[in-house]
Tab-separated table of C-alpha atoms (C1' of nucleotides) in Angstrom:
chain	number	residue	atom	x	y	z
Y	1131	MET	CA	-4.915	1.635	29.448
Y	1132	SER	CA	-2.901	-1.291	28.086
Y	1133	LYS	CA	-3.374	-4.975	28.756
Y	1134	ASN	CA	-0.593	-4.976	31.324
Y	1135	ALA	CA	-1.458	-3.241	34.592
Y	1136	ARG	CA	2.112	-3.417	35.838
Y	1137	GLU	CA	3.341	-1.570	32.773
Y	1138	ASP	CA	0.623	1.043	33.127
Y	1139	ILE	CA	1.527	1.615	36.764
Y	1140	LEU	CA	5.203	2.088	35.941
Y	1141	GLU	CA	4.427	4.482	33.116
Y	1142	VAL	CA	1.936	6.617	35.032
Y	1143	ALA	CA	4.138	6.607	38.130
Y	1144	LYS	CA	7.120	7.788	36.096
Y	1145	LYS	CA	5.253	10.788	34.757
Y	1146	ALA	CA	3.846	11.606	38.197
Y	1147	ALA	CA	7.254	11.345	39.864
Y	1148	GLN	CA	8.775	13.625	37.233
Y	1149	ALA	CA	6.199	16.262	38.140
Y	1150	ARG	CA	5.800	15.799	41.897
Y	1151	GLY	CA	8.686	13.683	43.126
Y	1152	TYR	CA	8.637	10.707	45.439
Y	1153	GLY	CA	6.794	12.450	48.249
Y	1154	GLY	CA	4.276	13.959	45.871
Y	1155	LEU	CA	3.532	10.628	44.250
Y	1156	SER	CA	0.110	9.621	45.552
Y	1157	MET	CA	-0.759	5.943	45.520
Y	1158	ARG	CA	-4.461	6.765	45.459
Y	1159	ASP	CA	-4.162	9.205	42.558
Y	1160	LEU	CA	-1.878	6.820	40.732
Y	1161	ALA	CA	-4.328	3.963	41.118
Y	1162	ALA	CA	-7.202	6.127	39.943
Y	1163	GLU	CA	-5.304	7.119	36.820
Y	1164	VAL	CA	-4.498	3.498	36.050
Y	1165	GLY	CA	-8.100	2.512	36.700
Y	1166	ILE	CA	-7.718	0.283	39.745
Y	1167	LYS	CA	-8.033	0.768	43.497
Y	1168	ALA	CA	-5.085	1.869	45.633
Y	1169	ALA	CA	-5.006	-1.466	47.415
Y	1170	SER	CA	-4.507	-3.227	44.086
Y	1171	LEU	CA	-1.220	-1.425	43.588
Y	1172	TYR	CA	0.168	-3.556	46.385
Y	1173	TYR	CA	-0.450	-6.702	44.444
Y	1174	HIS	CA	2.043	-5.506	41.805
Y	1175	PHE	CA	4.514	-3.747	44.097
Y	1176	PRO	CA	5.026	-4.554	47.775
Y	1177	SER	CA	5.365	-0.887	48.713
Y	1178	LYS	CA	5.643	2.640	47.401
Y	1179	ALA	CA	9.401	2.357	47.890
Y	1180	ASP	CA	9.559	-0.734	45.666
Y	1181	LEU	CA	7.432	0.910	43.020
Y	1182	ALA	CA	9.577	4.050	43.009
Y	1183	SER	CA	12.711	1.965	42.898
Y	1184	ALA	CA	11.422	0.071	39.855
Y	1185	VAL	CA	10.469	3.355	38.198
Y	1186	ALA	CA	13.895	4.877	38.837
Y	1187	LYS	CA	15.633	1.734	37.600
Y	1188	ARG	CA	13.733	1.754	34.337
Y	1189	TYR	CA	14.368	5.486	34.102
Y	1190	TRP	CA	18.148	5.120	34.012
Y	1191	GLU	CA	17.901	2.066	31.771
Y	1192	ASP	CA	15.944	4.121	29.241
Y	1193	ALA	CA	18.391	6.994	29.624
Y	1194	ALA	CA	21.305	4.639	29.009
Y	1195	ALA	CA	19.618	3.358	25.845
Y	1196	ASP	CA	19.020	6.925	24.637
Y	1197	LEU	CA	22.655	7.810	25.197
Y	1198	GLU	CA	23.758	4.695	23.341
Y	1199	LYS	CA	21.593	5.772	20.435
Y	1200	ILE	CA	23.149	9.228	20.344
Y	1201	TRP	CA	26.588	7.653	20.488
Y	1202	ASP	CA	25.889	5.351	17.555
Y	1203	GLU	CA	24.075	7.929	15.449
Y	1204	TYR	CA	26.934	10.414	15.471
Y	1205	SER	CA	30.624	9.764	15.055
Y	1206	ASP	CA	31.889	13.284	15.654
Y	1207	PRO	CA	32.623	13.645	19.411
Y	1208	ALA	CA	31.515	17.294	19.520
Y	1209	GLU	CA	28.322	16.384	17.695
Y	1210	ARG	CA	27.538	13.759	20.309
Y	1211	LEU	CA	27.966	16.299	23.086
Y	1212	ARG	CA	25.713	18.717	21.249
Y	1213	PHE	CA	22.889	16.249	21.676
Y	1214	PHE	CA	23.340	15.516	25.350
Y	1215	PRO	CA	21.195	18.450	26.539
Y	1216	VAL	CA	18.396	17.337	24.222
Y	1217	THR	CA	17.469	14.410	26.464
Y	1218	PHE	CA	17.017	16.774	29.418
Y	1219	ARG	CA	15.087	19.172	27.225
Y	1220	ARG	CA	12.539	16.501	26.410
Y	1221	ALA	CA	11.301	16.356	30.007
Y	1222	LEU	CA	10.545	20.082	29.917
Y	1223	GLU	CA	8.796	19.680	26.571
Y	1224	ASN	CA	6.656	17.051	28.245
Y	1225	GLU	CA	4.433	19.422	30.248
Y	1226	ASN	CA	7.310	21.065	32.102
Y	1227	ARG	CA	8.372	17.850	33.757
Y	1228	MET	CA	11.887	17.349	35.041
Y	1229	CYS	CA	14.398	14.578	35.474
Y	1230	LEU	CA	13.006	12.128	37.953
Y	1231	CYS	CA	16.439	11.708	39.476
Y	1232	SER	CA	17.026	15.422	39.966
Y	1233	PHE	CA	13.743	15.688	41.803
Y	1234	MET	CA	14.505	12.655	43.902
Y	1235	GLY	CA	18.021	13.936	44.494
Y	1236	ALA	CA	16.438	16.912	46.221
Y	1237	GLU	CA	14.294	14.532	48.266
Y	1238	TYR	CA	17.410	12.743	49.509
Y	1239	ASP	CA	16.422	12.806	53.192
Y	1240	ASP	CA	13.076	11.104	52.653
Y	1241	LEU	CA	14.175	8.633	50.010
Y	1242	PRO	CA	14.141	4.891	50.802
Y	1243	ASP	CA	17.599	3.388	50.268
Y	1244	PRO	CA	16.704	1.266	47.216
Y	1245	VAL	CA	15.339	4.368	45.473
Y	1246	LYS	CA	18.407	6.377	46.439
Y	1247	LYS	CA	20.564	3.700	44.862
Y	1248	GLU	CA	18.792	3.776	41.490
Y	1249	VAL	CA	18.791	7.566	41.465
Y	1250	GLN	CA	22.556	7.545	41.862
Y	1251	VAL	CA	22.987	5.015	39.060
Y	1252	PHE	CA	21.221	7.469	36.764
Y	1253	ALA	CA	23.881	10.071	37.508
Y	1254	ASP	CA	26.627	7.461	37.135
Y	1255	VAL	CA	25.374	6.412	33.704
Y	1256	ASN	CA	25.211	9.996	32.477
Y	1257	VAL	CA	28.587	10.954	33.901
Y	1258	ALA	CA	30.273	7.863	32.416
Y	1259	TRP	CA	28.853	8.644	28.973
Y	1260	LEU	CA	29.847	12.300	29.220
Y	1261	GLU	CA	33.372	11.417	30.269
Y	1262	LYS	CA	33.727	9.052	27.306
Y	1263	ALA	CA	32.403	11.742	24.968
Y	1264	LEU	CA	34.558	14.509	26.454
Y	1265	VAL	CA	37.744	12.459	26.239
Y	1266	ALA	CA	36.971	11.725	22.581
Y	1267	THR	CA	36.899	15.447	21.768
Y	1268	GLY	CA	40.470	15.741	22.994
Y	1269	ALA	CA	39.634	19.164	24.403
Y	1270	VAL	CA	39.721	18.035	28.034
Y	1271	GLU	CA	42.796	16.868	29.933
Y	1272	PRO	CA	42.352	13.121	30.625
Y	1273	ASP	CA	42.891	13.550	34.352
Y	1274	ALA	CA	40.244	16.282	34.444
Y	1275	SER	CA	37.678	14.455	32.321
Y	1276	GLU	CA	35.766	12.864	35.183
Y	1277	ALA	CA	35.430	16.140	37.040
Y	1278	ARG	CA	34.384	17.874	33.838
Y	1279	ALA	CA	31.806	15.205	33.058
Y	1280	LYS	CA	30.279	15.668	36.493
Y	1281	ALA	CA	30.312	19.436	36.002
Y	1282	VAL	CA	28.448	19.161	32.713
Y	1283	PHE	CA	25.883	16.823	34.258
Y	1284	ALA	CA	25.323	19.082	37.281
Y	1285	ALA	CA	25.087	22.192	35.127
Y	1286	VAL	CA	22.571	20.664	32.718
Y	1287	ALA	CA	20.483	19.389	35.631
Y	1288	GLY	CA	20.627	22.858	37.162
Y	1289	ALA	CA	19.522	24.444	33.895
Y	1290	GLN	CA	16.563	22.104	33.748
Y	1291	LEU	CA	15.629	22.883	37.340
Y	1292	MET	CA	15.809	26.638	36.796
Y	1293	ALA	CA	13.813	26.471	33.553
Y	1294	ARG	CA	11.162	24.331	35.223
Y	1295	SER	CA	10.837	26.729	38.147
Y	1296	ARG	CA	9.811	29.374	35.589
Y	1297	ALA	CA	7.976	27.002	33.244
Y	1298	ASP	CA	10.159	28.557	30.542
Y	1299	ILE	CA	11.777	26.163	28.121
Y	1300	SER	CA	13.460	28.993	26.227
Y	1301	LEU	CA	15.387	29.723	29.424
Y	1302	TYR	CA	16.766	26.193	29.234
Y	1303	ASP	CA	18.008	26.843	25.705
Y	1304	THR	CA	19.575	30.137	26.777
Y	1305	LEU	CA	21.366	28.444	29.662
Y	1306	ILE	CA	22.764	25.623	27.534
Y	1307	GLU	CA	23.910	28.153	24.966
Y	1308	SER	CA	25.641	30.138	27.716
Y	1309	TYR	CA	27.425	26.988	28.870
Y	1310	ARG	CA	28.775	26.712	25.334
Y	1311	THR	CA	29.816	30.340	25.169
Y	1312	ALA	CA	31.541	30.035	28.526
Y	1313	GLY	CA	33.424	26.915	27.462
Y	1314	LEU	CA	31.778	24.341	29.688
Y	1315	LEU	CA	30.389	22.597	26.607
Y	1316	PRO	CA	32.021	22.625	23.171
Y	1317	ALA	CA	30.629	25.401	21.016
S	141	MET	CA	12.945	28.045	72.022
S	142	SER	CA	12.927	31.852	71.970
S	143	LYS	CA	10.344	34.237	73.377
S	144	ASN	CA	8.816	34.801	69.974
S	145	ALA	CA	6.792	31.863	68.651
S	146	ARG	CA	6.416	33.418	65.216
S	147	GLU	CA	10.180	33.696	64.874
S	148	ASP	CA	10.661	30.122	66.037
S	149	ILE	CA	8.139	28.876	63.512
S	150	LEU	CA	9.836	30.708	60.650
S	151	GLU	CA	13.257	29.449	61.674
S	152	VAL	CA	12.261	25.801	62.144
S	153	ALA	CA	10.151	25.853	58.974
S	154	LYS	CA	13.069	27.210	56.985
S	155	LYS	CA	15.349	24.373	58.043
S	156	ALA	CA	12.637	21.791	57.424
S	157	ALA	CA	11.833	23.169	53.968
S	158	GLN	CA	15.518	23.121	53.059
S	159	ALA	CA	15.594	19.409	53.851
S	160	ARG	CA	12.149	18.230	52.719
S	161	GLY	CA	10.658	20.922	50.545
S	162	TYR	CA	7.171	22.402	50.639
S	163	GLY	CA	5.364	19.095	50.326
S	164	GLY	CA	7.594	17.457	52.901
S	165	LEU	CA	7.044	20.246	55.397
S	166	SER	CA	4.707	18.795	58.024
S	167	MET	CA	2.648	21.229	60.062
S	168	ARG	CA	2.327	18.685	62.854
S	169	ASP	CA	6.066	17.969	63.010
S	170	LEU	CA	6.830	21.650	62.755
S	171	ALA	CA	4.510	22.463	65.626
S	172	ALA	CA	5.995	19.694	67.755
S	173	GLU	CA	9.493	21.017	67.186
S	174	VAL	CA	8.434	24.532	68.126
S	175	GLY	CA	6.621	23.197	71.184
S	176	ILE	CA	3.028	24.062	70.334
S	177	LYS	CA	0.095	22.199	68.792
S	178	ALA	CA	-0.475	22.107	65.045
S	179	ALA	CA	-3.665	24.118	65.387
S	180	SER	CA	-1.722	26.943	67.039
S	181	LEU	CA	0.333	27.400	63.892
S	182	TYR	CA	-2.799	28.791	62.274
S	183	TYR	CA	-2.957	31.594	64.737
S	184	HIS	CA	0.375	32.911	63.409
S	185	PHE	CA	-0.082	32.000	59.748
S	186	PRO	CA	-3.428	31.579	58.017
S	187	SER	CA	-2.246	28.572	56.016
S	188	LYS	CA	0.731	26.440	55.105
S	189	ALA	CA	0.989	28.432	51.885
S	190	ASP	CA	1.257	31.699	53.812
S	191	LEU	CA	3.850	30.254	56.145
S	192	ALA	CA	5.938	28.928	53.262
S	193	SER	CA	5.609	32.207	51.452
S	194	ALA	CA	6.873	34.101	54.511
S	195	VAL	CA	9.753	31.636	54.856
S	196	ALA	CA	10.725	32.008	51.199
S	197	LYS	CA	10.499	35.788	51.416
S	198	ARG	CA	12.811	35.936	54.395
S	199	TYR	CA	15.073	33.454	52.643
S	200	TRP	CA	15.750	35.720	49.689
S	201	GLU	CA	15.977	38.757	51.947
S	202	ASP	CA	18.718	37.049	53.932
S	203	ALA	CA	20.422	35.953	50.730
S	204	ALA	CA	20.323	39.516	49.414
S	205	ALA	CA	21.923	40.750	52.638
S	206	ASP	CA	24.646	38.093	52.392
S	207	LEU	CA	25.416	39.090	48.830
S	208	GLU	CA	25.573	42.735	49.826
S	209	LYS	CA	28.080	41.808	52.494
S	210	ILE	CA	30.284	39.964	50.017
S	211	TRP	CA	30.065	42.915	47.678
S	212	ASP	CA	31.148	45.366	50.341
S	213	GLU	CA	33.853	43.170	51.831
S	214	TYR	CA	35.734	42.722	48.580
S	215	SER	CA	36.508	45.281	45.949
S	216	ASP	CA	38.107	43.001	43.385
S	217	PRO	CA	35.337	41.756	41.023
S	218	ALA	CA	36.902	38.317	40.590
S	219	GLU	CA	37.271	38.021	44.343
S	220	ARG	CA	33.571	38.718	44.791
S	221	LEU	CA	32.693	35.993	42.333
S	222	ARG	CA	34.970	33.591	44.150
S	223	PHE	CA	32.749	33.884	47.172
S	224	PHE	CA	29.426	33.408	45.457
S	225	PRO	CA	29.507	29.588	45.688
S	226	VAL	CA	30.248	29.826	49.407
S	227	THR	CA	26.685	30.823	50.232
S	228	PHE	CA	25.361	27.702	48.489
S	229	ARG	CA	28.022	25.624	50.191
S	230	ARG	CA	26.776	26.651	53.605
S	231	ALA	CA	23.455	24.857	53.112
S	232	LEU	CA	25.308	21.603	52.458
S	233	GLU	CA	27.506	22.184	55.508
S	234	ASN	CA	24.300	22.516	57.483
S	235	GLU	CA	23.414	18.800	57.615
S	236	ASN	CA	23.319	18.373	53.842
S	237	ARG	CA	20.510	20.844	53.379
S	238	MET	CA	19.936	22.610	50.095
S	239	CYS	CA	18.670	25.911	48.815
S	240	LEU	CA	15.034	26.223	49.760
S	241	CYS	CA	14.288	27.784	46.402
S	242	SER	CA	15.931	25.025	44.397
S	243	PHE	CA	13.849	22.462	46.218
S	244	MET	CA	10.703	24.475	45.744
S	245	GLY	CA	11.623	25.088	42.128
S	246	ALA	CA	11.406	21.335	41.642
S	247	GLU	CA	8.026	21.355	43.367
S	248	TYR	CA	6.733	23.930	40.889
S	249	ASP	CA	3.491	22.041	40.083
S	250	ASP	CA	2.349	21.816	43.695
S	251	LEU	CA	3.486	25.264	44.803
S	252	PRO	CA	0.884	27.879	45.804
S	253	ASP	CA	1.276	31.021	43.709
S	254	PRO	CA	2.516	33.293	46.522
S	255	VAL	CA	5.272	30.788	47.309
S	256	LYS	CA	6.169	30.467	43.647
S	257	LYS	CA	6.551	34.234	43.482
S	258	GLU	CA	9.003	34.456	46.388
S	259	VAL	CA	10.992	31.516	45.056
S	260	GLN	CA	11.448	33.332	41.781
S	261	VAL	CA	12.538	36.516	43.523
S	262	PHE	CA	15.341	34.513	45.118
S	263	ALA	CA	16.649	33.611	41.677
S	264	ASP	CA	16.187	37.200	40.485
S	265	VAL	CA	18.210	38.577	43.380
S	266	ASN	CA	21.054	36.148	42.776
S	267	VAL	CA	21.090	36.643	39.029
S	268	ALA	CA	21.075	40.445	39.370
S	269	TRP	CA	24.033	40.318	41.771
S	270	LEU	CA	25.930	37.907	39.532
S	271	GLU	CA	25.358	40.049	36.483
S	272	LYS	CA	26.658	43.115	38.311
S	273	ALA	CA	29.709	41.168	39.470
S	274	LEU	CA	30.375	39.615	36.061
S	275	VAL	CA	30.179	42.921	34.246
S	276	ALA	CA	32.652	44.378	36.733
S	277	THR	CA	35.235	41.746	35.828
S	278	GLY	CA	35.144	42.935	32.219
S	279	ALA	CA	35.579	39.342	31.089
S	280	VAL	CA	31.990	38.992	29.836
S	281	GLU	CA	30.469	40.841	26.894
S	282	PRO	CA	27.860	43.247	28.287
S	283	ASP	CA	25.100	41.885	26.070
S	284	ALA	CA	25.902	38.348	27.255
S	285	SER	CA	26.147	39.197	30.951
S	286	GLU	CA	22.540	38.427	31.854
S	287	ALA	CA	22.626	35.040	30.177
S	288	ARG	CA	25.968	34.288	31.797
S	289	ALA	CA	24.680	35.307	35.222
S	290	LYS	CA	21.750	32.933	34.841
S	291	ALA	CA	24.103	30.195	33.688
S	292	VAL	CA	26.300	30.605	36.755
S	293	PHE	CA	23.267	30.546	39.026
S	294	ALA	CA	21.816	27.431	37.393
S	295	ALA	CA	25.160	25.644	37.417
S	296	VAL	CA	25.824	26.384	41.084
S	297	ALA	CA	22.313	25.260	41.999
S	298	GLY	CA	22.886	22.088	39.984
S	299	ALA	CA	26.171	21.460	41.759
S	300	GLN	CA	24.461	21.795	45.105
S	301	LEU	CA	21.696	19.423	44.031
S	302	MET	CA	24.130	16.794	42.792
S	303	ALA	CA	26.301	17.036	45.915
S	304	ARG	CA	23.244	16.725	48.145
S	305	SER	CA	22.014	13.660	46.290
S	306	ARG	CA	25.273	11.965	47.325
S	307	ALA	CA	25.597	13.710	50.680
S	308	ASP	CA	29.107	14.587	49.502
S	309	ILE	CA	30.213	18.146	50.059
S	310	SER	CA	33.608	17.487	48.487
S	311	LEU	CA	31.741	16.783	45.249
S	312	TYR	CA	30.361	20.310	45.438
S	313	ASP	CA	33.881	21.705	45.711
S	314	THR	CA	35.039	19.579	42.777
S	315	LEU	CA	32.157	20.809	40.640
S	316	ILE	CA	32.750	24.481	41.409
S	317	GLU	CA	36.430	24.016	40.677
S	318	SER	CA	35.548	22.392	37.349
S	319	TYR	CA	33.334	25.344	36.485
S	320	ARG	CA	36.401	27.521	37.006
S	321	THR	CA	38.657	25.294	34.913
S	322	ALA	CA	36.064	25.242	32.145
S	323	GLY	CA	35.742	29.025	32.165
S	324	LEU	CA	32.192	29.376	33.465
S	325	LEU	CA	33.543	31.111	36.567
S	326	PRO	CA	36.761	33.162	36.707
S	327	ALA	CA	39.697	31.015	37.790
E	75	DA	C1'	-3.370	37.589	72.629
E	76	DC	C1'	-2.337	32.965	72.263
E	77	DC	C1'	-3.302	28.198	72.536
E	78	DT	C1'	-6.037	23.787	72.445
E	79	DG	C1'	-9.082	19.288	71.528
E	80	DA	C1'	-11.956	17.466	68.507
E	81	DA	C1'	-13.415	16.924	64.063
E	82	DC	C1'	-13.064	16.967	58.748
E	83	DA	C1'	-11.390	14.877	54.504
E	84	DC	C1'	-7.291	13.272	53.104
E	85	DC	C1'	-2.907	9.946	52.824
E	86	DG	C1'	0.069	5.151	52.527
E	87	DT	C1'	-0.567	0.680	53.915
E	88	DT	C1'	-2.508	-3.839	55.488
E	89	DC	C1'	-5.374	-7.685	55.227
E	90	DA	C1'	-9.044	-10.671	54.966
E	91	DA	C1'	-12.155	-11.535	51.481
E	92	DG	C1'	-13.850	-11.810	46.910
E	93	DT	C1'	-13.717	-13.540	41.678
B	1151	DA	C1'	-3.948	-14.320	39.245
B	1152	DC	C1'	-5.825	-10.081	40.197
B	1153	DC	C1'	-8.706	-6.992	42.590
B	1154	DT	C1'	-11.485	-4.963	46.466
B	1155	DG	C1'	-13.698	-2.709	50.998
B	1156	DA	C1'	-12.762	-1.711	55.318
B	1157	DA	C1'	-9.673	-0.479	58.642
B	1158	DC	C1'	-5.182	1.543	60.626
B	1159	DA	C1'	-2.387	5.554	61.778
B	1160	DC	C1'	-1.213	9.435	59.581
B	1161	DC	C1'	-1.784	14.391	57.264
B	1162	DG	C1'	-3.385	19.799	56.629
B	1163	DT	C1'	-6.991	22.433	58.170
B	1164	DT	C1'	-11.053	24.364	60.699
B	1165	DC	C1'	-13.453	25.937	64.542
B	1166	DA	C1'	-15.529	26.473	68.765
B	1167	DA	C1'	-13.733	26.759	73.141
B	1168	DG	C1'	-10.473	27.742	76.625
B	1169	DT	C1'	-7.023	30.996	79.400
DNA sequence: ACCTGAACACCGTTCAAGT
DNA sequence: ACCTGAACACCGTTCAAGT
């Protein structure tokens, strides 16, 4: 693919993990897609756990950068919140994939600790951004803003999961719109 | 365990699938826990897909029965809705397990078609019950009731997923309470 | 009717060996 | 520095064979 095998591995592994999770991520298949042998993977990453941890870390770093971009592009607090669900929509647009961290959240029991840690940072980053954005709208009581931010995150993740389980992206849009009608997200 | 091996298999497989999903369900481990050899599993079920399909079918049947019970036990529509999240809470109480169908929803790409079908029926059953209950409260416009029912289902599933990913059942309670404060569920 | 051992093609992982 | 083949203990599954 590119000149940098390590980059290729991370990229292909990310897409695979978004579709099949940690357990479903096959080192042999991954290697084949990158164009090397499975054993060669272990030159770049000491173990599957290390690889997945690096993938999850980059995943939340990219998410954080995306959220920063939304923040800077819009000044209206409600406008910013309008765009939050778009980042989760993109995974579904991308061949019905889902958030890597939602999938791995489900796999909690089988997740190596370093991976678990990065997965939780992803949620932390999203919740912190949402809380900041919600407080700025002034529509949420300050002492309820953290709980509300978590609620929005959980609900959006749930919408993505449900839409994926039907391979129906229009269902995702319906769900987000219902959240707005119900008052969970600003209309 | 019991006298009936088939029953034991279904029961143990259900708990395993709630913790590790379809992919994480190991026929060898399952057999060991039941007290037979892996090959013997294939006497009772022709394949892993058939076993998982039977498990998922029973799962939504049990869920439907639970919902019926809630419906009959309470006559106040809002009261009925108050108890909906309790069924999802029980999985978390049970050693941080989650809804089998949420997990398998994430595994969409690797799910055999018969399993996929049963998983979707689970969502259908829940959404139909929720819609009935929401309409009865009179608080939701009739032409928005289906979308709202789906939204509640997705949000509750998302709350369960997020709480599981932290092994924190109190987070689940916080999220459900936030849904009520926000207006997604009746307060 | 119900279960088993042995075999099949897979998997993640290791490691000594190649260039 | 980067990759590989061969081997390890696993996996789901099959099947002929046992009782």
